[in-house]
C-alpha cells in the first residue's frame, strides 16, 4: 500500500531541521569514497559541473526537466543552486556498489555539502527528495549505503504531498514488470507482460515513473 495522504505543511522554512531529517549527517558519511571538489555550475536539480567542467549527475534521483517545462523544474534547480553555489565546496561520494559513470559519460555520485547553519553535512540528493523536488531513480537493483534513507525520504515527501507529489493519486493503477526499473501507464506500448499495481505500491517497491509514457503526468 502506498503512503497515506495528509495536508501539505506550507508553514515552515525551507532548509529547516525538519527538511533535513534524512539527509543530515553529523559526520562525513561512512562507507563511501569521498572526493572534494569545487562547484562550477548547477544546470538543473540533478546535474552540476565541477572544476574542469566535469559533469556530475546526482546518483539515484531524477529531477523535473527544465527543457520540458515540467512542474517544479526551476524550483528544483534553484534549490540545488542554493545548496551548491558556484565556487562552493562539495564532497562527491561513491559507493563500490554503484556505477561510476552513466551512458553519457557523466560522473554519478552522491553530493554532500556543509550544513548551512550548523556542523555536519547535507546529502543534496536526499535533500531534494525530501523537499519533493526530485524522485528516486534506478535504485531497485542496486542497494547501497543510502538506499534505505533515500526510500524513507521519498516516503516522507509523498506522505506530506510536497511539491511534485502534490497532485499524485497513489491509488491510480499502473503496470510493472518484475525485472524492470519503471512503472507505466496501463496499455502503454513501452512495456509488455506487465502486472497491475497502484502507483503507491510501485513507488514503495522503488519503481520510478517511465520517462516515455509518463504515468504521473
Tab-separated table of C-alpha atoms in Angstrom:
chain	number	residue	atom	x	y	z
A	1	UNK	CA	0.000	0.000	0.000
A	2	UNK	CA	1.238	3.498	-0.790
A	3	UNK	CA	1.746	6.310	1.633
A	4	UNK	CA	-1.404	7.759	3.151
A	5	UNK	CA	-2.269	11.308	2.223
A	6	UNK	CA	-2.086	14.278	4.550
A	7	UNK	CA	-2.376	18.004	4.107
A	8	UNK	CA	0.897	19.584	2.999
A	9	UNK	CA	2.625	21.750	5.576
A	10	UNK	CA	3.405	25.059	3.939
A	11	UNK	CA	4.206	26.956	7.142
A	12	UNK	CA	7.826	26.026	7.728
A	13	UNK	CA	11.045	27.487	6.449
A	14	UNK	CA	12.817	25.517	3.729
A	15	UNK	CA	16.169	24.262	4.912
A	16	UNK	CA	14.948	23.671	8.460
A	17	UNK	CA	15.986	20.665	10.508
A	18	UNK	CA	12.647	19.128	9.569
A	19	UNK	CA	13.589	19.224	5.895
A	20	UNK	CA	16.914	17.548	6.586
A	21	UNK	CA	15.529	14.678	8.668
A	22	UNK	CA	17.095	12.001	6.467
A	23	UNK	CA	19.697	13.979	4.524
A	24	UNK	CA	21.620	15.327	7.530
A	25	UNK	CA	24.893	13.619	8.531
A	26	UNK	CA	26.705	14.824	11.686
A	27	UNK	CA	29.936	13.299	10.362
A	28	UNK	CA	31.295	12.629	6.863
A	29	UNK	CA	29.353	9.626	5.521
A	30	UNK	CA	30.975	6.266	6.119
A	31	UNK	CA	31.248	3.509	3.547
A	32	UNK	CA	31.709	5.870	0.601
A	33	UNK	CA	34.821	7.011	-1.230
A	34	UNK	CA	34.824	10.802	-0.839
A	35	UNK	CA	36.389	13.408	-3.132
A	36	UNK	CA	36.450	17.176	-2.532
A	37	UNK	CA	35.598	19.419	-5.495
A	38	UNK	CA	34.548	22.972	-6.377
A	39	UNK	CA	31.191	23.761	-7.977
A	40	UNK	CA	31.325	25.379	-11.404
A	41	UNK	CA	27.652	25.482	-12.424
A	42	UNK	CA	24.318	23.889	-11.499
A	43	UNK	CA	22.310	23.067	-14.622
A	44	UNK	CA	19.172	21.631	-13.023
A	45	UNK	CA	18.015	19.718	-9.982
A	46	UNK	CA	20.152	16.667	-10.629
A	47	UNK	CA	23.161	17.826	-12.653
A	48	UNK	CA	26.088	20.146	-11.956
A	49	UNK	CA	29.620	20.686	-13.165
A	50	UNK	CA	32.751	20.871	-11.058
A	51	UNK	CA	36.212	22.230	-11.840
A	52	UNK	CA	37.485	21.413	-15.335
A	53	UNK	CA	33.815	21.340	-16.409
A	54	UNK	CA	33.364	17.723	-15.357
A	55	UNK	CA	29.646	16.900	-15.394
A	56	UNK	CA	28.182	15.232	-12.312
A	57	UNK	CA	24.791	13.509	-12.316
A	58	UNK	CA	23.281	13.028	-8.854
A	59	UNK	CA	23.115	9.308	-8.182
A	60	UNK	CA	19.713	7.752	-7.511
A	61	UNK	CA	17.427	10.700	-8.247
A	62	UNK	CA	15.607	12.283	-11.158
A	63	UNK	CA	14.553	15.935	-11.012
A	64	UNK	CA	11.891	17.610	-13.186
A	65	UNK	CA	13.154	18.551	-16.651
A	66	UNK	CA	13.590	22.260	-17.360
A	67	UNK	CA	13.774	21.623	-21.121
A	68	UNK	CA	10.302	20.046	-20.977
A	69	UNK	CA	8.928	22.774	-18.709
A	70	UNK	CA	7.914	20.217	-16.091
A	71	UNK	CA	6.359	21.480	-12.838
A	72	UNK	CA	8.886	22.429	-10.152
A	73	UNK	CA	11.846	22.097	-12.553
A	74	UNK	CA	13.118	25.634	-11.949
A	75	UNK	CA	12.425	25.390	-8.228
A	76	UNK	CA	14.436	22.173	-8.081
A	77	UNK	CA	17.334	23.820	-9.914
A	78	UNK	CA	17.216	26.899	-7.692
A	79	UNK	CA	17.165	24.817	-4.513
A	80	UNK	CA	20.171	22.869	-5.767
A	81	UNK	CA	21.961	26.144	-6.539
A	82	UNK	CA	21.201	27.351	-3.028
A	83	UNK	CA	22.897	24.295	-1.521
A	84	UNK	CA	25.670	24.153	-4.155
A	85	UNK	CA	26.604	27.754	-5.050
A	86	UNK	CA	29.198	28.484	-7.721
A	87	UNK	CA	32.648	28.304	-6.161
A	88	UNK	CA	31.356	26.318	-3.202
A	89	UNK	CA	32.891	23.083	-1.975
A	90	UNK	CA	31.168	19.730	-2.403
A	91	UNK	CA	32.105	16.219	-1.428
A	92	UNK	CA	31.337	13.613	-4.067
A	93	UNK	CA	30.538	10.238	-2.529
A	94	UNK	CA	30.974	6.982	-4.421
A	95	UNK	CA	29.790	3.527	-3.389
A	96	UNK	CA	31.635	0.489	-4.700
A	97	UNK	CA	28.181	-0.993	-5.400
A	98	UNK	CA	27.209	1.716	-7.886
A	99	UNK	CA	28.238	2.621	-11.404
A	100	UNK	CA	30.773	5.455	-11.598
A	101	UNK	CA	29.585	6.917	-14.924
A	102	UNK	CA	26.363	6.916	-16.931
A	103	UNK	CA	25.991	6.229	-20.654
A	104	UNK	CA	26.688	9.909	-21.406
A	105	UNK	CA	29.991	9.829	-19.537
A	106	UNK	CA	28.746	11.889	-16.615
A	107	UNK	CA	30.106	11.135	-13.165
A	108	UNK	CA	27.465	9.519	-10.921
A	109	UNK	CA	27.754	10.459	-7.262
A	110	UNK	CA	26.142	11.401	-4.004
A	111	UNK	CA	26.776	15.109	-3.446
A	112	UNK	CA	27.433	16.404	0.066
A	113	UNK	CA	27.726	19.989	1.302
A	114	UNK	CA	28.300	21.532	4.714
A	115	UNK	CA	25.110	22.165	6.669
A	116	UNK	CA	24.124	25.834	6.164
A	117	UNK	CA	23.625	26.605	9.860
A	118	UNK	CA	25.465	24.041	11.994
A	119	UNK	CA	28.204	21.426	11.896
A	120	UNK	CA	27.694	18.345	9.772
A	121	UNK	CA	26.770	17.614	6.183
A	122	UNK	CA	23.744	17.504	3.913
A	123	UNK	CA	23.314	14.887	1.193
A	124	UNK	CA	21.939	17.066	-1.594
A	125	UNK	CA	20.479	14.078	-3.465
A	126	UNK	CA	18.440	13.175	-0.408
A	127	UNK	CA	17.534	16.773	0.454
A	128	UNK	CA	15.984	17.266	-2.989
A	129	UNK	CA	13.951	14.091	-2.490
A	130	UNK	CA	12.845	15.184	0.998
A	131	UNK	CA	11.709	18.542	-0.372
A	132	UNK	CA	9.656	16.870	-3.097
A	133	UNK	CA	11.897	18.367	-5.779
A	134	UNK	CA	13.205	15.055	-7.131
A	135	UNK	CA	12.174	11.409	-7.081
A	136	UNK	CA	14.119	8.184	-6.729
A	137	UNK	CA	15.575	6.725	-9.909
A	138	UNK	CA	17.189	3.362	-10.693
A	139	UNK	CA	17.502	2.202	-7.090
A	140	UNK	CA	15.622	-1.098	-7.402
A	141	UNK	CA	18.513	-3.308	-8.463
A	142	UNK	CA	21.407	-1.735	-6.603
A	143	UNK	CA	21.122	-1.349	-2.838
A	144	UNK	CA	23.886	0.784	-1.344
A	145	UNK	CA	24.639	2.531	1.950
A	146	UNK	CA	21.999	5.227	1.361
A	147	UNK	CA	19.156	3.268	-0.247
A	148	UNK	CA	17.012	2.862	2.865
A	149	UNK	CA	17.335	6.523	3.840
A	150	UNK	CA	16.578	7.599	0.262
A	151	UNK	CA	13.439	5.448	0.277
A	152	UNK	CA	12.331	6.907	3.622
A	153	UNK	CA	12.979	10.453	2.401
A	154	UNK	CA	10.700	9.873	-0.580
A	155	UNK	CA	8.016	8.309	1.611
A	156	UNK	CA	8.094	11.441	3.758
A	157	UNK	CA	7.708	13.728	0.731
A	158	UNK	CA	4.874	11.589	-0.632
A	159	UNK	CA	3.078	11.453	2.697
A	160	UNK	CA	3.258	15.233	3.117
A	161	UNK	CA	2.312	15.840	-0.535
A	162	UNK	CA	5.353	18.006	-1.140
A	163	UNK	CA	5.894	19.745	-4.491
A	164	UNK	CA	5.955	17.063	-7.247
A	165	UNK	CA	3.754	14.770	-5.144
A	166	UNK	CA	1.041	17.361	-4.519
A	167	UNK	CA	-1.334	16.141	-7.241
A	168	UNK	CA	-0.296	12.472	-7.443
A	169	UNK	CA	-3.101	9.977	-6.778
A	170	UNK	CA	-1.320	6.923	-5.393
A	171	UNK	CA	-4.437	4.769	-5.841
A	172	UNK	CA	-4.274	5.028	-9.640
A	173	UNK	CA	-3.467	1.772	-11.423
A	174	UNK	CA	-0.188	1.388	-13.331
A	175	UNK	CA	1.789	-1.605	-14.588
A	176	UNK	CA	5.222	-3.011	-13.737
A	177	UNK	CA	7.449	-5.905	-14.750
A	178	UNK	CA	9.308	-7.969	-12.184
A	179	UNK	CA	12.762	-7.140	-13.525
A	180	UNK	CA	12.026	-3.601	-14.654
A	181	UNK	CA	13.021	-0.273	-13.126
A	182	UNK	CA	9.957	1.781	-14.085
A	183	UNK	CA	6.177	1.725	-13.813
A	184	UNK	CA	3.997	2.557	-16.798
A	185	UNK	CA	0.550	3.630	-17.880
A	186	UNK	CA	-1.893	0.756	-18.404
A	187	UNK	CA	-1.825	-0.108	-22.111
A	188	UNK	CA	1.434	1.728	-22.806
A	189	UNK	CA	3.364	0.390	-25.800
A	190	UNK	CA	6.683	0.699	-23.967
A	191	UNK	CA	6.027	-2.361	-21.774
A	192	UNK	CA	4.784	-5.942	-22.264
A	193	UNK	CA	3.906	-8.822	-19.928
A	194	UNK	CA	3.196	-6.409	-17.107
A	195	UNK	CA	1.328	-6.718	-13.809
A	196	UNK	CA	-1.103	-4.160	-12.430
A	197	UNK	CA	-0.378	-2.361	-9.147
A	198	UNK	CA	-1.227	1.008	-7.656
A	199	UNK	CA	1.106	3.970	-8.019
A	200	UNK	CA	1.782	3.792	-4.287
A	201	UNK	CA	2.676	0.110	-4.433
A	202	UNK	CA	5.050	0.724	-7.343
A	203	UNK	CA	6.774	3.577	-5.519
A	204	UNK	CA	7.088	1.506	-2.335
A	205	UNK	CA	8.989	-1.092	-4.389
A	206	UNK	CA	11.350	1.633	-5.686
A	207	UNK	CA	9.981	1.695	-9.221
A	208	UNK	CA	10.303	5.087	-10.923
A	209	UNK	CA	7.790	6.572	-13.383
A	210	UNK	CA	8.582	5.773	-17.009
A	211	UNK	CA	10.098	8.711	-18.874
A	212	UNK	CA	8.350	7.668	-22.099
A	213	UNK	CA	4.702	7.151	-21.121
A	214	UNK	CA	4.873	9.480	-18.065
A	215	UNK	CA	2.301	7.724	-15.839
A	216	UNK	CA	2.219	10.567	-13.289
A	217	UNK	CA	1.561	13.341	-15.817
